[in-house]
Amino acid sequence: MARAAGLSDTAVGQLVGGHHDLVQRQTAERVARLTLADVFEQASGNVPSIGATRRVQALMAIGWRKADLDAAGVPSAQLVTRAGRDWITVAGWRQTRDVYDRLSMMPGPSQACRDRAHAKGYAPPLAWDEDAIDDFRAVPDLGPASRVDVDHVAVDRAVATGRAGMACDTSLRLTQEERVEAVRVLATRGSSDGEIGNAVGVSGRTVLRLRQRHEIDSAKAPRRRDGVGAHTGEPEGTSRLHRAMQLDRAASPLGGSSTKPARAVGA
């Protein structure tokens, strides 16, 4: 946190320990701006390994073996997916993230790997939002366990923000269910994934995942360009996501998404 905020270890330690009633305004501003993403964007040092481990497990859940991931560039040490390894170098985290970004929408070659990962409870890529996968508090979305109340006022505010082309109002603090509902409304009104992501505070890629996971169609027709599928007319990324989603469903004992309560995958 000290490196990410541009402060000294001593200063952060004193803040955490409550040793000062007052701090300099500049220090307060740096701490207020600090985000989880800042911690992972450092040039060097160690970062929490939980997100890298979740990425490895998610890739195994869709059939990518450890040998495949090693060849693709995941650091060999990170392929040890057992609990107890709390830290990874930031360089190793970036390598793991980059491999995940390349492979998370493509099924791997090994059904045996998928079966082993399922038996161990590894969540597939579609269960994770890329904006939350590094957050130890996040849990995978393995399907609805029960109906959850939605604050429709918050949803309406997010929709209005999106229709006005404005950035997310961070004071809304949308729940996952409220975010999905806002995505549903904005998608049916023709907003693009990027526009929706800007309105609800996630990336366009996460919006695509949410739409596919919750079967939300977009009213915005895809443009034909170099990434358009030859047979489906879908963007290449969407086609790959369809294949990955079908694979995730096939890996389930019932051929569909789990209805058990979501639980965190330990790292």
XYZ file of N, CA, C and O in Angstrom, residues 96-184:
356
model
N 0.626 -14.260 -15.281
C -0.566 -15.090 -15.097
C -1.811 -14.394 -15.635
O -2.634 -15.008 -16.321
N -1.936 -13.111 -15.365
C -3.080 -12.341 -15.867
C -3.108 -12.344 -17.392
O -4.181 -12.509 -18.007
N -1.966 -12.148 -18.024
C -1.917 -12.085 -19.481
C -2.314 -13.417 -20.109
O -3.032 -13.449 -21.120
N -1.841 -14.522 -19.533
C -2.232 -15.844 -20.043
C -3.733 -16.044 -19.868
O -4.421 -16.544 -20.767
N -4.245 -15.654 -18.725
C -5.689 -15.783 -18.468
C -6.494 -14.983 -19.480
O -7.508 -15.463 -20.006
N -6.055 -13.763 -19.768
C -6.775 -12.931 -20.727
C -6.800 -13.576 -22.110
O -7.774 -13.432 -22.851
N -5.745 -14.281 -22.460
C -5.691 -14.933 -23.781
C -6.539 -16.193 -23.855
O -7.143 -16.487 -24.889
N -6.582 -16.954 -22.769
C -7.165 -18.297 -22.836
C -8.541 -18.435 -22.189
O -9.203 -19.455 -22.375
N -8.988 -17.429 -21.437
C -10.193 -17.611 -20.629
C -11.474 -17.736 -21.435
O -12.507 -18.136 -20.885
N -11.435 -17.404 -22.717
C -12.628 -17.553 -23.545
C -12.501 -18.697 -24.540
O -13.324 -18.825 -25.446
N -11.467 -19.536 -24.354
C -11.272 -20.672 -25.263
C -11.210 -21.964 -24.452
O -10.501 -22.017 -23.443
N -11.925 -23.010 -24.850
C -11.850 -24.280 -24.112
C -10.480 -24.918 -24.269
O -9.871 -24.879 -25.338
N -9.989 -25.511 -23.189
C -8.727 -26.228 -23.230
C -8.893 -27.625 -23.813
O -10.016 -28.078 -24.048
N -7.787 -28.352 -23.998
C -7.852 -29.635 -24.702
C -8.185 -30.836 -23.828
O -8.414 -31.921 -24.359
N -8.221 -30.684 -22.504
C -8.286 -31.860 -21.632
C -9.602 -31.965 -20.864
O -9.865 -31.156 -19.967
N -10.390 -32.980 -21.190
C -11.604 -33.252 -20.419
C -11.244 -33.770 -19.035
O -11.923 -33.453 -18.047
N -10.163 -34.548 -18.943
C -9.737 -35.061 -17.636
C -9.394 -33.916 -16.690
O -9.711 -33.960 -15.496
N -8.773 -32.869 -17.221
C -8.444 -31.697 -16.407
C -9.724 -31.008 -15.937
O -9.827 -30.595 -14.774
N -10.697 -30.891 -16.828
C -11.974 -30.288 -16.447
C -12.635 -31.093 -15.322
O -13.172 -30.522 -14.373
N -12.599 -32.408 -15.441
C -13.225 -33.260 -14.431
C -12.535 -33.108 -13.080
O -13.198 -33.026 -12.036
N -11.201 -33.074 -13.084
C -10.472 -32.920 -11.825
C -10.762 -31.556 -11.196
O -10.945 -31.444 -9.985
N -10.791 -30.522 -12.035
C -11.050 -29.174 -11.522
C -12.461 -29.092 -10.936
O -12.676 -28.464 -9.897
N -13.422 -29.724 -11.608
C -14.795 -29.721 -11.093
C -14.865 -30.424 -9.748
O -15.546 -29.958 -8.816
N -14.156 -31.548 -9.623
C -14.162 -32.292 -8.369
C -13.562 -31.472 -7.230
O -13.956 -31.624 -6.065
N -12.624 -30.593 -7.563
C -11.984 -29.754 -6.548
C -12.749 -28.456 -6.296
O -12.367 -27.675 -5.424
N -13.804 -28.212 -7.063
C -14.611 -27.021 -6.846
C -14.049 -25.758 -7.451
O -14.398 -24.653 -7.026
N -13.187 -25.874 -8.477
C -12.619 -24.691 -9.102
C -13.694 -23.975 -9.932
O -14.411 -24.596 -10.713
N -13.805 -22.676 -9.744
C -14.792 -21.884 -10.486
C -14.249 -21.543 -11.864
O -13.084 -21.147 -11.998
N -15.049 -21.656 -12.921
C -14.600 -21.340 -14.277
C -14.538 -19.833 -14.506
O -15.034 -19.046 -13.690
N -13.940 -19.399 -15.623
C -13.814 -17.956 -15.884
C -15.133 -17.198 -15.865
O -15.177 -16.049 -15.406
N -16.209 -17.813 -16.367
C -17.488 -17.114 -16.416
C -18.036 -16.799 -15.028
O -18.929 -15.963 -14.891
N -17.506 -17.449 -14.009
C -17.987 -17.197 -12.646
C -17.324 -15.990 -12.006
O -17.763 -15.546 -10.934
N -16.288 -15.456 -12.647
C -15.536 -14.349 -12.054
C -15.696 -13.076 -12.868
O -15.634 -13.104 -14.090
N -15.865 -11.954 -12.193
C -15.764 -10.648 -12.823
C -14.299 -10.233 -12.773
O -13.670 -10.300 -11.708
N -13.754 -9.823 -13.904
C -12.324 -9.511 -13.932
C -11.988 -8.335 -13.025
O -10.850 -8.194 -12.580
N -12.987 -7.506 -12.709
C -12.741 -6.377 -11.820
C -12.661 -6.795 -10.358
O -12.250 -6.004 -9.514
N -13.073 -8.028 -10.038
C -13.119 -8.456 -8.639
C -12.277 -9.688 -8.354
O -12.107 -10.051 -7.191
N -11.721 -10.325 -9.360
C -11.060 -11.612 -9.164
C -9.859 -11.521 -8.234
O -9.491 -12.488 -7.575
N -9.235 -10.343 -8.129
C -8.081 -10.171 -7.232
C -8.492 -9.760 -5.822
O -7.623 -9.647 -4.949
N -9.761 -9.538 -5.600
C -10.251 -9.104 -4.300
C -10.572 -10.332 -3.452
O -11.426 -11.141 -3.813
N -9.886 -10.485 -2.310
C -10.096 -11.677 -1.487
C -11.524 -11.776 -0.980
O -11.991 -12.860 -0.612
N -12.271 -10.652 -0.958
C -13.654 -10.673 -0.478
C -14.626 -11.188 -1.525
O -15.764 -11.530 -1.208
N -14.203 -11.225 -2.785
C -15.106 -11.615 -3.879
C -15.379 -13.115 -3.847
O -14.545 -13.914 -3.409
N -16.557 -13.496 -4.315
C -16.924 -14.904 -4.448
C -17.389 -15.143 -5.877
O -17.916 -14.239 -6.529
N -17.193 -16.348 -6.397
C -17.618 -16.630 -7.769
C -19.131 -16.698 -7.875
O -19.815 -17.096 -6.937
N -19.639 -16.308 -9.027
C -21.075 -16.374 -9.303
C -21.348 -17.703 -9.995
O -21.149 -17.842 -11.197
N -21.811 -18.672 -9.234
C -22.068 -20.007 -9.779
C -23.530 -20.234 -10.101
O -23.952 -21.351 -10.337
N -24.305 -19.145 -10.116
C -25.721 -19.270 -10.429
C -26.559 -18.785 -9.266
O -26.114 -18.789 -8.122
N -27.787 -18.360 -9.543
C -28.645 -17.828 -8.474
C -29.052 -18.898 -7.474
O -29.547 -19.951 -7.852
N -28.818 -18.611 -6.191
C -29.235 -19.548 -5.146
C -30.637 -19.204 -4.644
O -31.398 -20.064 -4.245
N -30.974 -17.939 -4.659
C -32.297 -17.511 -4.206
C -32.548 -16.108 -4.721
O -31.628 -15.423 -5.150
N -33.775 -15.683 -4.675
C -34.115 -14.346 -5.133
C -33.543 -13.310 -4.168
O -33.691 -13.428 -2.952
N -32.917 -12.300 -4.689
C -32.330 -11.245 -3.873
C -33.043 -9.938 -4.205
O -33.298 -9.630 -5.363
N -33.383 -9.169 -3.171
C -34.065 -7.902 -3.386
C -33.165 -6.939 -4.151
O -31.957 -6.880 -3.933
N -33.761 -6.197 -5.062
C -33.040 -5.233 -5.881
C -33.558 -3.831 -5.559
O -34.775 -3.616 -5.492
N -32.640 -2.904 -5.346
C -33.009 -1.512 -5.118
C -33.228 -0.866 -6.487
O -32.281 -0.494 -7.175
N -34.483 -0.750 -6.895
C -34.788 -0.267 -8.235
C -34.477 1.220 -8.394
O -34.251 1.689 -9.520
N -34.442 1.959 -7.290
C -34.036 3.363 -7.379
C -32.576 3.450 -7.804
O -32.206 4.250 -8.673
N -31.734 2.601 -7.196
C -30.320 2.575 -7.565
C -30.150 2.144 -9.019
O -29.322 2.687 -9.763
N -30.951 1.157 -9.433
C -30.880 0.695 -10.831
C -31.285 1.817 -11.775
O -30.624 2.060 -12.792
N -32.362 2.531 -11.455
C -32.820 3.627 -12.305
C -31.765 4.727 -12.416
O -31.580 5.321 -13.486
N -31.071 4.995 -11.319
C -30.025 6.017 -11.357
C -28.878 5.575 -12.251
O -28.313 6.362 -13.024
N -28.512 4.292 -12.175
C -27.441 3.775 -13.033
C -27.854 3.826 -14.496
O -27.047 4.172 -15.377
N -29.115 3.487 -14.773
C -29.615 3.527 -16.150
C -29.598 4.961 -16.670
O -29.188 5.232 -17.804
N -30.050 5.904 -15.840
C -30.048 7.310 -16.253
C -28.633 7.794 -16.528
O -28.391 8.546 -17.472
N -27.696 7.355 -15.704
C -26.289 7.709 -15.914
C -25.802 7.188 -17.257
O -25.127 7.890 -18.013
N -26.158 5.929 -17.554
C -25.744 5.334 -18.817
C -26.368 6.014 -20.015
O -25.704 6.251 -21.023
N -27.643 6.348 -19.923
C -28.322 6.998 -21.043
C -27.766 8.388 -21.294
O -27.790 8.881 -22.412
N -27.246 9.022 -20.231
C -26.661 10.352 -20.380
C -25.203 10.304 -20.814
O -24.580 11.345 -21.028
N -24.651 9.081 -20.932
C -23.258 8.941 -21.344
C -22.265 9.353 -20.284
O -21.133 9.727 -20.589
N -22.680 9.279 -19.020
C -21.826 9.702 -17.920
C -21.154 8.498 -17.273
O -21.575 7.351 -17.464
N -20.096 8.772 -16.490
C -19.389 7.722 -15.780
C -20.184 7.293 -14.555
O -21.070 8.003 -14.079
N -19.829 6.117 -14.039
C -20.535 5.545 -12.891
C -20.514 6.478 -11.686
O -19.487 7.084 -11.375
N -21.655 6.576 -11.013
C -21.746 7.303 -9.754
C -21.297 6.347 -8.652
O -22.017 5.421 -8.284
N -20.084 6.547 -8.145
C -19.512 5.597 -7.192
C -20.289 5.540 -5.885
O -20.151 4.581 -5.121
N -21.111 6.524 -5.605
C -21.889 6.508 -4.367
C -23.023 5.485 -4.418
O -23.602 5.145 -3.384
N -23.351 4.971 -5.608
C -24.448 4.020 -5.723
C -24.140 2.691 -5.041
O -25.006 2.067 -4.444
N -22.892 2.208 -5.183
C -22.488 0.935 -4.594
C -23.485 -0.170 -4.963
O -24.115 -0.797 -4.105
N -23.653 -0.400 -6.260
C -24.594 -1.405 -6.741
C -24.198 -2.797 -6.278
O -23.020 -3.158 -6.277
N -25.187 -3.593 -5.884
C -24.940 -5.004 -5.637
C -24.811 -5.702 -6.990
O -25.132 -5.138 -8.043
N -24.361 -6.962 -6.971
C -24.236 -7.700 -8.227
C -25.581 -7.820 -8.924
O -25.680 -7.676 -10.139
N -26.640 -8.074 -8.149
C -27.971 -8.239 -8.748
C -28.461 -6.922 -9.365
O -29.072 -6.915 -10.441
N -28.174 -5.810 -8.691
C -28.565 -4.500 -9.220
C -27.767 -4.159 -10.469
O -28.301 -3.586 -11.423
N -26.492 -4.523 -10.468
C -25.675 -4.275 -11.656
C -26.212 -5.065 -12.848
O -26.291 -4.556 -13.968
N -26.565 -6.332 -12.615
C -27.108 -7.164 -13.695
C -28.393 -6.560 -14.235
O -28.618 -6.524 -15.452
N -29.263 -6.072 -13.342
C -30.523 -5.481 -13.780
C -30.278 -4.217 -14.604
O -30.950 -3.987 -15.627
N -29.299 -3.402 -14.185
C -28.969 -2.199 -14.954
C -28.404 -2.577 -16.320
O -28.719 -1.941 -17.335
N -27.575 -3.607 -16.356
C -27.045 -4.088 -17.637
C -28.180 -4.543 -18.541
O -28.210 -4.245 -19.741
N -29.144 -5.255 -17.966
C -30.276 -5.760 -18.750
C -31.052 -4.605 -19.391
O -31.369 -4.633 -20.580
